[in-house]
Amino acid sequence: MWSGPRNISTAMMRSWGNRSDTIVCDEPLYAHYLSVTGRDHPGAAEVIQAGPADLGEAIRRLLAPLPPGKNIFYQKHMAHHLLPDMDRTWLKQLTNCFLLRDPKQVIPSYIKHVANPTLNDAGYPQQAELFELVRGWTGKMPPVIDARDVLENPRGILSRLCEAIGVPFTDAMLSWPPGLRPTDGVWAKYWYQEVQTSTGFRPYRAKSPPVPDNLRPLVQACEELHQQMYAHRIRVRN
């Protein structure tokens, strides 16, 4: 599942992690991304140390056989962790899905943690690039879901997502115990304050956070990329 920052990506990981047939991993390319870019993220040194910072090792783990009794490996990925010179062909072995959120909501939230983000920091270019790659590889539209749609109708959107990727939907995906998980990244203490108290997808609340004037061009650039994928999102049948 390819998301950008400040989305419902961790709640989505909770949803899939509550299935008995599924294992999950949390941003497995993050350590490599930080080790290469030197980006000043909260707890960066700790993330790199926790690893794997070696890209080959990270990919090996992501393509490894599943443990007995598990049929699904849910990988929570951040699209901006896909660096320009990183090989993409290994992704053909995954079922690639996309989780979107309105840039007007993302950017004001993101700057609380990362000052002066760039277009690549927001992840929309990498999402759009991978979206087109997957469409070319598979010959069909990749599954795309939108955060607002999920929060407004978790059962409807998740059941359609499961249908799209050929796995059965289960009510276990709609609620989960509160708290952190051993599978959470070491960065959880910096980013997961809200999700660790959650027991399900919280109802959507309309927000209009102010966008600083200097970041309006960034939001506009993100919106153009966002719309390319948003038009193909999964919707609930009437």
Tab-separated table of C-alpha atoms in Angstrom, residues 26-117:
chain	number	residue	atom	x	y	z
A	26	ASP	CA	5.863	-0.588	8.749
A	27	GLU	CA	7.708	1.583	6.195
A	28	PRO	CA	10.420	-0.965	5.435
A	29	LEU	CA	12.353	1.406	3.126
A	30	TYR	CA	12.505	4.273	5.634
A	31	ALA	CA	15.952	3.484	7.066
A	32	HIS	CA	17.463	3.262	3.584
A	33	TYR	CA	15.773	6.511	2.555
A	34	LEU	CA	17.159	8.397	5.557
A	35	SER	CA	20.633	6.891	5.240
A	36	VAL	CA	20.878	8.022	1.609
A	37	THR	CA	19.151	11.410	1.766
A	38	GLY	CA	20.248	12.610	5.210
A	39	ARG	CA	16.812	14.151	5.696
A	40	ASP	CA	16.323	15.662	9.145
A	41	HIS	CA	13.343	13.649	10.367
A	42	PRO	CA	12.413	13.060	14.015
A	43	GLY	CA	14.549	10.211	15.380
A	44	ALA	CA	16.415	9.749	12.086
A	45	ALA	CA	19.541	8.211	13.626
A	46	GLU	CA	17.422	5.749	15.599
A	47	VAL	CA	15.493	4.752	12.463
A	48	ILE	CA	18.703	4.122	10.520
A	49	GLN	CA	20.156	2.069	13.348
A	50	ALA	CA	17.000	-0.052	13.582
A	51	GLY	CA	17.331	-0.688	9.837
A	52	PRO	CA	17.563	-2.261	7.468
A	53	ALA	CA	19.470	0.605	5.854
A	54	ASP	CA	20.753	-1.734	3.149
A	55	LEU	CA	18.276	-1.691	0.261
A	56	GLY	CA	19.068	-5.223	-0.872
A	57	GLU	CA	18.329	-6.605	2.577
A	58	ALA	CA	15.091	-4.635	2.805
A	59	ILE	CA	13.894	-6.008	-0.528
A	60	ARG	CA	14.910	-9.553	0.409
A	61	ARG	CA	12.701	-9.351	3.506
A	62	LEU	CA	9.797	-7.934	1.516
A	63	LEU	CA	9.892	-10.810	-0.979
A	64	ALA	CA	10.542	-13.605	1.545
A	65	PRO	CA	8.072	-16.509	1.950
A	66	LEU	CA	5.243	-15.949	4.419
A	67	PRO	CA	5.141	-17.726	7.777
A	68	PRO	CA	2.914	-20.813	8.073
A	69	GLY	CA	-0.756	-19.905	8.382
A	70	LYS	CA	-0.346	-16.477	6.797
A	71	ASN	CA	-1.562	-15.710	3.289
A	72	ILE	CA	-1.165	-11.922	3.078
A	73	PHE	CA	1.856	-9.696	3.665
A	74	TYR	CA	0.585	-6.129	4.093
A	75	GLN	CA	3.421	-3.691	3.492
A	76	LYS	CA	2.833	-0.092	4.554
A	77	HIS	CA	5.020	1.963	2.232
A	78	MET	CA	5.684	5.681	1.921
A	79	ALA	CA	5.921	6.613	-1.761
A	80	HIS	CA	8.632	9.220	-1.154
A	81	HIS	CA	10.924	6.439	0.067
A	82	LEU	CA	11.211	5.361	-3.581
A	83	LEU	CA	14.361	7.255	-4.504
A	84	PRO	CA	15.003	8.120	-8.178
A	85	ASP	CA	17.827	5.634	-8.733
A	86	MET	CA	16.110	2.779	-6.900
A	87	ASP	CA	15.271	-0.249	-9.038
A	88	ARG	CA	11.501	-0.676	-9.418
A	89	THR	CA	11.338	-4.077	-11.124
A	90	TRP	CA	11.106	-6.032	-7.856
A	91	LEU	CA	7.753	-4.330	-7.287
A	92	LYS	CA	6.290	-6.487	-10.061
A	93	GLN	CA	6.201	-9.289	-7.480
A	94	LEU	CA	3.826	-7.301	-5.253
A	95	THR	CA	0.180	-6.327	-5.563
A	96	ASN	CA	0.543	-2.543	-5.536
A	97	CYS	CA	-2.301	-0.402	-4.180
A	98	PHE	CA	-2.482	3.329	-3.547
A	99	LEU	CA	-3.836	5.333	-0.606
A	100	LEU	CA	-4.523	9.006	-1.349
A	101	ARG	CA	-5.324	12.057	0.720
A	102	ASP	CA	-6.176	15.613	-0.306
A	103	PRO	CA	-2.943	17.665	-0.421
A	104	LYS	CA	-4.736	20.602	1.240
A	105	GLN	CA	-5.026	18.346	4.295
A	106	VAL	CA	-1.608	16.702	4.025
A	107	ILE	CA	0.742	19.670	3.748
A	108	PRO	CA	-0.501	21.714	6.765
A	109	SER	CA	-0.211	18.557	8.884
A	110	TYR	CA	3.201	17.550	7.528
A	111	ILE	CA	4.885	20.887	8.286
A	112	LYS	CA	4.254	20.289	11.979
A	113	HIS	CA	6.907	17.557	11.754
A	114	VAL	CA	9.061	18.445	8.735
A	115	ALA	CA	9.781	22.086	7.925
A	116	ASN	CA	9.817	23.307	4.321
A	117	PRO	CA	8.792	20.081	2.573
